[in-house]
PDB file of C-alpha atoms in Angstrom:
ATOM      1  CA  MET A 192      -0.067  -0.113   0.016  1.00 51.00           C
ATOM      2  CA  ILE A 193       2.502   2.385   1.006  1.00 50.00           C
ATOM      3  CA  LEU A 194       4.833   1.719  -2.137  1.00 50.00           C
ATOM      4  CA  GLN A 195       1.827   1.830  -4.310  1.00 49.00           C
ATOM      5  CA  CYS A 196       1.040   5.415  -2.920  1.00 48.00           C
ATOM      6  CA  PHE A 197       4.676   6.608  -4.133  1.00 49.00           C
ATOM      7  CA  ALA A 198       5.065   4.905  -7.016  1.00 45.00           C
ATOM      8  CA  ALA A 199       2.024   6.588  -8.368  1.00 45.00           C
ATOM      9  CA  LEU A 200       2.726  10.042  -7.564  1.00 44.00           C
ATOM     10  CA  GLN A 201       2.423  11.949 -10.652  1.00 39.00           C
ATOM     11  CA  CYS A 202       5.508  13.772 -11.523  1.00 43.00           C
ATOM     12  CA  SER A 203       4.366  16.502 -13.500  1.00 36.00           C
ATOM     13  CA  ILE A 204       7.275  18.381 -12.815  1.00 34.00           C
ATOM     14  CA  VAL A 205      10.920  17.179 -12.213  1.00 41.00           C
ATOM     15  CA  PRO A 206      14.047  19.352 -11.249  1.00 43.00           C
ATOM     16  CA  HIS A 207      15.378  21.431 -14.048  1.00 40.00           C
ATOM     17  CA  HIS A 208      18.209  19.676 -16.019  1.00 38.00           C
ATOM     18  CA  PRO A 209      19.052  20.322 -19.763  1.00 37.00           C
ATOM     19  CA  THR A 210      18.274  16.535 -20.289  1.00 35.00           C
ATOM     20  CA  VAL A 211      15.311  16.247 -18.610  1.00 33.00           C
ATOM     21  CA  ARG A 212      11.968  16.258 -20.385  1.00 34.00           C
ATOM     22  CA  LEU A 213       8.580  15.185 -19.181  1.00 31.00           C
ATOM     23  CA  VAL A 214       5.625  13.523 -21.121  1.00 34.00           C
ATOM     24  CA  HIS A 215       2.472  15.127 -19.743  1.00 35.00           C
ATOM     25  CA  PRO A 216       1.193  14.287 -22.498  1.00 35.00           C
ATOM     26  CA  LYS A 217       3.900  15.676 -24.593  1.00 36.00           C
ATOM     27  CA  ILE A 218       7.492  16.489 -24.240  1.00 32.00           C
ATOM     28  CA  ILE A 219       7.978  20.265 -22.460  1.00 33.00           C
ATOM     29  CA  SER A 220      11.283  22.006 -22.749  1.00 36.00           C
ATOM     30  CA  PRO A 221      12.483  24.175 -20.140  1.00 39.00           C
ATOM     31  CA  THR A 222      12.355  27.829 -21.156  1.00 41.00           C
ATOM     32  CA  PRO A 223      14.659  30.465 -19.877  1.00 45.00           C
ATOM     33  CA  SER A 224      11.977  32.667 -18.276  1.00 41.00           C
ATOM     34  CA  SER A 225      10.657  33.853 -15.070  1.00 40.00           C
ATOM     35  CA  SER A 226       8.489  31.095 -15.005  1.00 39.00           C
ATOM     36  CA  THR A 227      11.220  28.391 -15.088  1.00 37.00           C
ATOM     37  CA  ILE A 228      10.750  26.057 -12.280  1.00 40.00           C
ATOM     38  CA  THR A 229      13.847  26.079  -9.823  1.00 48.00           C
ATOM     39  CA  ARG A 230      15.135  22.632  -8.865  1.00 53.00           C
ATOM     40  CA  ARG A 231      13.942  23.149  -5.375  1.00 55.00           C
ATOM     41  CA  GLY A 232      10.712  24.089  -6.502  1.00 50.00           C
ATOM     42  CA  ALA A 233      10.281  21.087  -9.016  1.00 46.00           C
ATOM     43  CA  LEU A 234      11.350  18.716  -6.122  1.00 49.00           C
ATOM     44  CA  SER A 235       9.199  19.971  -3.609  1.00 48.00           C
ATOM     45  CA  ALA A 236       6.138  19.820  -6.603  1.00 46.00           C
ATOM     46  CA  ALA A 237       7.065  16.139  -7.244  1.00 46.00           C
ATOM     47  CA  LEU A 238       6.672  15.229  -3.607  1.00 44.00           C
ATOM     48  CA  THR A 239       3.647  16.872  -2.711  1.00 43.00           C
ATOM     49  CA  SER A 240       1.613  15.627  -5.942  1.00 42.00           C
ATOM     50  CA  THR A 241      -1.095  13.329  -5.164  1.00 33.00           C
ATOM     51  CA  THR A 242      -2.472  11.756  -8.452  1.00 31.00           C
ATOM     52  CA  PHE A 243      -2.149   8.517  -9.441  1.00 30.00           C
ATOM     53  CA  THR A 244      -0.128   7.963 -12.872  1.00 32.00           C
ATOM     54  CA  LEU A 245       3.492   8.375 -13.530  1.00 32.00           C
ATOM     55  CA  ILE A 246       4.769   8.978 -17.037  1.00 29.00           C
ATOM     56  CA  LEU A 247       8.076  10.081 -17.172  1.00 32.00           C
ATOM     57  CA  THR A 248      10.552  10.408 -19.901  1.00 31.00           C
ATOM     58  CA  LEU A 249      14.425  10.550 -18.889  1.00 31.00           C
ATOM     59  CA  THR A 250      16.662  11.865 -21.675  1.00 33.00           C
ATOM     60  CA  PRO A 251      20.189  11.280 -20.837  1.00 39.00           C
ATOM     61  CA  PRO A 252      22.457  11.444 -24.126  1.00 36.00           C
ATOM     62  CA  SER A 253      20.124  10.006 -26.656  1.00 34.00           C
ATOM     63  CA  LYS A 254      18.337   7.620 -24.191  1.00 40.00           C
ATOM     64  CA  SER A 255      15.044   7.812 -23.069  1.00 39.00           C
ATOM     65  CA  ALA A 256      12.996   5.483 -20.565  1.00 41.00           C
ATOM     66  CA  ILE A 257       9.638   5.291 -18.724  1.00 46.00           C
ATOM     67  CA  ALA A 258      10.746   5.306 -14.658  1.00 57.00           C
ATOM     68  CA  GLU A 259       9.315   2.591 -12.441  1.00 84.00           C
ATOM     69  CA  PHE A 260      10.310   1.237  -9.056  1.00 91.00           C
ATOM     70  CA  SER A 261      12.769  -1.601  -8.606  1.00 94.00           C
ATOM     71  CA  GLU A 262      14.124  -3.110  -5.606  1.00 96.00           C
ATOM     72  CA  LEU A 263      17.846  -2.586  -5.147  1.00 96.00           C
ATOM     73  CA  PRO A 264      20.049  -5.530  -4.788  1.00 93.00           C
ATOM     74  CA  LYS A 265      21.156  -6.726  -1.519  1.00 91.00           C
ATOM     75  CA  SER A 266      19.091  -3.523  -0.189  1.00 93.00           C
ATOM     76  CA  GLY A 267      17.094  -5.218   2.182  1.00 94.00           C
ATOM     77  CA  GLY A 268      13.822  -4.219   0.353  1.00 95.00           C
ATOM     78  CA  VAL A 269      14.904  -0.740  -0.675  1.00 97.00           C
ATOM     79  CA  LYS A 270      12.905   0.309  -3.816  1.00 97.00           C
ATOM     80  CA  ALA A 271      14.202   3.275  -6.009  1.00 97.00           C
ATOM     81  CA  LEU A 272      12.416   5.063  -8.736  1.00 96.00           C
ATOM     82  CA  GLU A 273      14.681   6.609 -11.010  1.00 95.00           C
ATOM     83  CA  LEU A 274      13.796  10.464 -11.555  1.00 95.00           C
ATOM     84  CA  ARG A 275      17.093  11.707 -13.207  1.00 95.00           C
ATOM     85  CA  LEU A 276      19.886   9.413 -14.453  1.00 94.00           C
ATOM     86  CA  GLY A 277      23.228  10.966 -13.519  1.00 95.00           C
ATOM     87  CA  ASP A 278      26.330  10.553 -15.989  1.00 94.00           C
ATOM     88  CA  GLY A 279      29.191  10.975 -13.347  1.00 94.00           C
ATOM     89  CA  GLU A 280      31.233   8.629 -10.900  1.00 95.00           C
ATOM     90  CA  VAL A 281      29.502   6.134  -8.747  1.00 96.00           C
ATOM     91  CA  PRO A 282      30.534   5.904  -5.254  1.00 95.00           C
ATOM     92  CA  ALA A 283      31.995   3.387  -3.019  1.00 93.00           C
ATOM     93  CA  ASP A 284      32.874   2.597   0.517  1.00 94.00           C
ATOM     94  CA  GLY A 285      35.263   5.441   2.018  1.00 95.00           C
ATOM     95  CA  ASP A 286      34.137   7.926  -0.741  1.00 96.00           C
ATOM     96  CA  GLN A 287      32.704  11.266   0.811  1.00 97.00           C
ATOM     97  CA  VAL A 288      29.588  12.131  -0.845  1.00 98.00           C
ATOM     98  CA  ALA A 289      27.254  15.365  -1.065  1.00 97.00           C
ATOM     99  CA  VAL A 290      23.713  14.644  -1.244  1.00 98.00           C
ATOM    100  CA  HIS A 291      20.439  17.094  -1.314  1.00 97.00           C
ATOM    101  CA  TYR A 292      17.170  15.388  -0.268  1.00 98.00           C
ATOM    102  CA  TYR A 293      13.619  15.494   0.678  1.00 96.00           C
ATOM    103  CA  GLY A 294      12.846  13.369   3.374  1.00 97.00           C
ATOM    104  CA  ARG A 295       9.254  12.016   3.958  1.00 97.00           C
ATOM    105  CA  LEU A 296       7.610   9.836   6.769  1.00 95.00           C
ATOM    106  CA  ALA A 297       4.855   7.668   5.224  1.00 91.00           C
ATOM    107  CA  ALA A 298       3.235   6.880   8.494  1.00 87.00           C
ATOM    108  CA  LYS A 299       2.136  10.641   8.908  1.00 86.00           C
ATOM    109  CA  GLN A 300       0.724  10.476   5.457  1.00 86.00           C
ATOM    110  CA  GLY A 301       3.912  11.780   3.402  1.00 92.00           C
ATOM    111  CA  TRP A 302       4.793  14.188   6.167  1.00 95.00           C
ATOM    112  CA  ARG A 303       8.104  15.955   5.039  1.00 96.00           C
ATOM    113  CA  PHE A 304      10.388  15.978   8.060  1.00 96.00           C
ATOM    114  CA  ASP A 305      13.297  17.381   6.736  1.00 96.00           C
ATOM    115  CA  SER A 306      14.997  19.144   3.595  1.00 97.00           C
ATOM    116  CA  THR A 307      18.570  19.940   2.751  1.00 96.00           C
ATOM    117  CA  TYR A 308      17.124  22.942   1.015  1.00 94.00           C
ATOM    118  CA  ASP A 309      15.861  24.482   4.326  1.00 93.00           C
ATOM    119  CA  HIS A 310      19.547  24.472   5.383  1.00 91.00           C
ATOM    120  CA  LYS A 311      21.209  27.786   4.062  1.00 92.00           C
ATOM    121  CA  ASP A 312      24.672  29.053   4.433  1.00 92.00           C
ATOM    122  CA  GLU A 313      25.596  32.646   4.995  1.00 91.00           C
ATOM    123  CA  ASN A 314      24.734  33.540   1.385  1.00 92.00           C
ATOM    124  CA  GLY A 315      21.308  31.772   1.350  1.00 92.00           C
ATOM    125  CA  GLU A 316      22.421  28.859  -0.525  1.00 94.00           C
ATOM    126  CA  PRO A 317      21.260  25.389   0.575  1.00 95.00           C
ATOM    127  CA  ILE A 318      23.620  23.267   2.115  1.00 96.00           C
ATOM    128  CA  PRO A 319      23.867  19.595   1.044  1.00 97.00           C
ATOM    129  CA  PHE A 320      24.441  16.535   3.200  1.00 97.00           C
ATOM    130  CA  VAL A 321      27.933  15.051   3.496  1.00 97.00           C
ATOM    131  CA  PHE A 322      28.959  11.929   4.793  1.00 96.00           C
ATOM    132  CA  VAL A 323      31.056   8.781   4.187  1.00 96.00           C
ATOM    133  CA  ILE A 324      29.838   5.858   2.402  1.00 95.00           C
ATOM    134  CA  GLY A 325      30.382   2.894   5.149  1.00 93.00           C
ATOM    135  CA  SER A 326      30.672   4.939   7.912  1.00 92.00           C
ATOM    136  CA  GLY A 327      27.470   3.579   9.582  1.00 91.00           C
ATOM    137  CA  LYS A 328      26.295   7.185  10.766  1.00 93.00           C
ATOM    138  CA  VAL A 329      23.706   7.306   8.240  1.00 96.00           C
ATOM    139  CA  ILE A 330      20.962   5.025   7.608  1.00 97.00           C
ATOM    140  CA  SER A 331      21.291   1.955   5.805  1.00 96.00           C
ATOM    141  CA  GLY A 332      18.548   2.855   3.159  1.00 96.00           C
ATOM    142  CA  ILE A 333      20.347   6.014   1.990  1.00 97.00           C
ATOM    143  CA  GLU A 334      23.606   4.486   2.064  1.00 96.00           C
ATOM    144  CA  THR A 335      22.576   1.461  -0.246  1.00 95.00           C
ATOM    145  CA  ALA A 336      20.450   3.900  -2.607  1.00 96.00           C
ATOM    146  CA  VAL A 337      23.746   6.416  -2.846  1.00 97.00           C
ATOM    147  CA  LYS A 338      25.908   3.655  -3.615  1.00 94.00           C
ATOM    148  CA  SER A 339      24.187   2.371  -6.935  1.00 93.00           C
ATOM    149  CA  MET A 340      23.721   6.179  -8.143  1.00 97.00           C
ATOM    150  CA  LYS A 341      25.888   8.218 -10.645  1.00 96.00           C
ATOM    151  CA  VAL A 342      26.859  11.944  -9.750  1.00 97.00           C
ATOM    152  CA  GLY A 343      24.090  14.079 -10.991  1.00 97.00           C
ATOM    153  CA  GLY A 344      21.378  11.798 -10.423  1.00 97.00           C
ATOM    154  CA  ILE A 345      18.033  11.970  -8.829  1.00 97.00           C
ATOM    155  CA  ARG A 346      16.344   8.953  -7.210  1.00 97.00           C
ATOM    156  CA  ARG A 347      13.227   8.533  -5.151  1.00 97.00           C
ATOM    157  CA  VAL A 348      13.621   5.647  -2.542  1.00 97.00           C
ATOM    158  CA  VAL A 349      11.154   3.672  -0.355  1.00 97.00           C
ATOM    159  CA  ILE A 350      13.106   2.633   2.723  1.00 97.00           C
ATOM    160  CA  PRO A 351      11.714  -0.149   5.078  1.00 96.00           C
ATOM    161  CA  PRO A 352      11.888   0.397   8.606  1.00 95.00           C
ATOM    162  CA  SER A 353      14.461  -2.449   8.829  1.00 95.00           C
ATOM    163  CA  GLN A 354      16.951  -0.148   6.409  1.00 96.00           C
ATOM    164  CA  GLY A 355      15.867   3.085   8.082  1.00 96.00           C
ATOM    165  CA  TYR A 356      16.114   4.635  11.631  1.00 96.00           C
ATOM    166  CA  GLN A 357      17.312   2.177  14.319  1.00 95.00           C
ATOM    167  CA  ASN A 358      18.089   4.619  16.754  1.00 94.00           C
ATOM    168  CA  THR A 359      17.932   8.180  17.534  1.00 93.00           C
ATOM    169  CA  SER A 360      21.517   9.082  16.685  1.00 92.00           C
ATOM    170  CA  GLN A 361      21.743   7.767  13.014  1.00 95.00           C
ATOM    171  CA  GLU A 362      21.604  10.757  10.183  1.00 96.00           C
ATOM    172  CA  PRO A 363      20.198  12.503   8.766  1.00 96.00           C
ATOM    173  CA  VAL A 364      18.415  14.206  11.731  1.00 93.00           C
ATOM    174  CA  PRO A 365      16.142  17.350  11.200  1.00 94.00           C
ATOM    175  CA  PRO A 366      17.905  20.156  13.175  1.00 92.00           C
ATOM    176  CA  ASN A 367      14.470  21.231  14.550  1.00 91.00           C
ATOM    177  CA  PHE A 368      13.936  20.099  17.975  1.00 94.00           C
ATOM    178  CA  PHE A 369      10.244  19.613  17.282  1.00 95.00           C
ATOM    179  CA  ASP A 370      10.366  17.929  14.152  1.00 95.00           C
ATOM    180  CA  ARG A 371      12.968  15.669  15.743  1.00 95.00           C
ATOM    181  CA  GLN A 372      10.700  14.786  18.537  1.00 95.00           C
ATOM    182  CA  ARG A 373       7.853  14.042  16.080  1.00 95.00           C
ATOM    183  CA  LEU A 374       9.950  11.750  13.652  1.00 95.00           C
ATOM    184  CA  PHE A 375      11.164   9.539  16.442  1.00 95.00           C
ATOM    185  CA  THR A 376       8.096   9.305  18.385  1.00 94.00           C
ATOM    186  CA  THR A 377       6.145   7.808  15.533  1.00 94.00           C
ATOM    187  CA  ILE A 378       8.643   5.615  14.477  1.00 95.00           C
ATOM    188  CA  PHE A 379       9.613   4.448  18.305  1.00 95.00           C
ATOM    189  CA  ASN A 380       6.126   4.983  19.488  1.00 93.00           C
ATOM    190  CA  PRO A 381       5.739   2.093  22.051  1.00 94.00           C
ATOM    191  CA  THR A 382       2.038   1.478  22.113  1.00 93.00           C
ATOM    192  CA  ARG A 383       1.989   1.176  18.246  1.00 91.00           C
ATOM    193  CA  LEU A 384       4.824  -0.911  18.150  1.00 92.00           C
ATOM    194  CA  ALA A 385       3.005  -3.378  20.702  1.00 93.00           C
ATOM    195  CA  ASN A 386       0.246  -3.415  18.393  1.00 92.00           C
ATOM    196  CA  GLY A 387       2.218  -4.542  15.452  1.00 90.00           C
ATOM    197  CA  GLU A 388       2.521  -1.656  13.584  1.00 89.00           C
ATOM    198  CA  GLY A 389       6.358  -1.659  13.411  1.00 86.00           C
ATOM    199  CA  SER A 390       6.215  -2.720  10.058  1.00 84.00           C
ATOM    200  CA  THR A 391       4.839   0.622   8.416  1.00 87.00           C
ATOM    201  CA  LEU A 392       5.795   3.284  11.478  1.00 91.00           C
ATOM    202  CA  GLY A 393       9.415   3.555  10.322  1.00 94.00           C
ATOM    203  CA  THR A 394       8.879   3.404   6.271  1.00 96.00           C
ATOM    204  CA  LEU A 395      10.733   6.282   4.709  1.00 97.00           C
ATOM    205  CA  VAL A 396      10.543   7.967   1.424  1.00 97.00           C
ATOM    206  CA  PHE A 397      13.680  10.234   0.323  1.00 97.00           C
ATOM    207  CA  ASP A 398      14.294  11.841  -3.002  1.00 98.00           C
ATOM    208  CA  ILE A 399      17.766  12.269  -3.107  1.00 98.00           C
ATOM    209  CA  GLU A 400      20.230  13.836  -5.529  1.00 98.00           C
ATOM    210  CA  LEU A 401      23.976  13.031  -5.838  1.00 98.00           C
ATOM    211  CA  VAL A 402      25.417  16.511  -5.902  1.00 97.00           C
ATOM    212  CA  SER A 403      29.444  15.387  -5.791  1.00 97.00           C
ATOM    213  CA  MET A 404      31.471  12.820  -4.604  1.00 96.00           C
ATOM    214  CA  ARG A 405      35.363  12.726  -3.452  1.00 94.00           C
ATOM    215  CA  ARG A 406      37.484   9.938  -3.432  1.00 89.00           C
ATOM    216  CA  LYS A 407      39.252   9.146  -0.216  1.00 74.00           C
TER     217      LYS A 407
END
């Protein structure tokens, strides 16, 4: 049910990229006008859409494909939907990566608990989330998803509880105290866990963009 809900989100808008075009019902090319949608706005719109048809065409150099969810190999049940195919390197254990993301909690009707686009530097620019692959500090589902992405790619992943937050110290953690409390009191709610709801409480949906990587 949870996967069907997010798999069926209609991506009527996708992050701006010169090689990305959407079929809805015809190809729409981005134009350099005041109405041009920013990458942040596009990701946000894709996340908040509630219709139930997904027809997305990705056109990385002379290629096109209709996107669909698929389970990542040896991921423990993490499912991924390609929103944009990258053309850079693929990270491995020990590499430092920088990602932008929108994080949602399925148990709260898709409540967005955190976004790197809300974290700004002194110039007002969004700060990506940086971590080392294999460090064990980040939830398994995100590490698994990023390890099979190419730099420049954007992927939506549905992360089951077993690959999500196992404790309150794992990253990424919302910087806002109240968002953290709401997130973790939902996932680790003892009453609901005792009622057998553990298989759904911690299900997460992340839209992840692999911005850059650095070999260690």
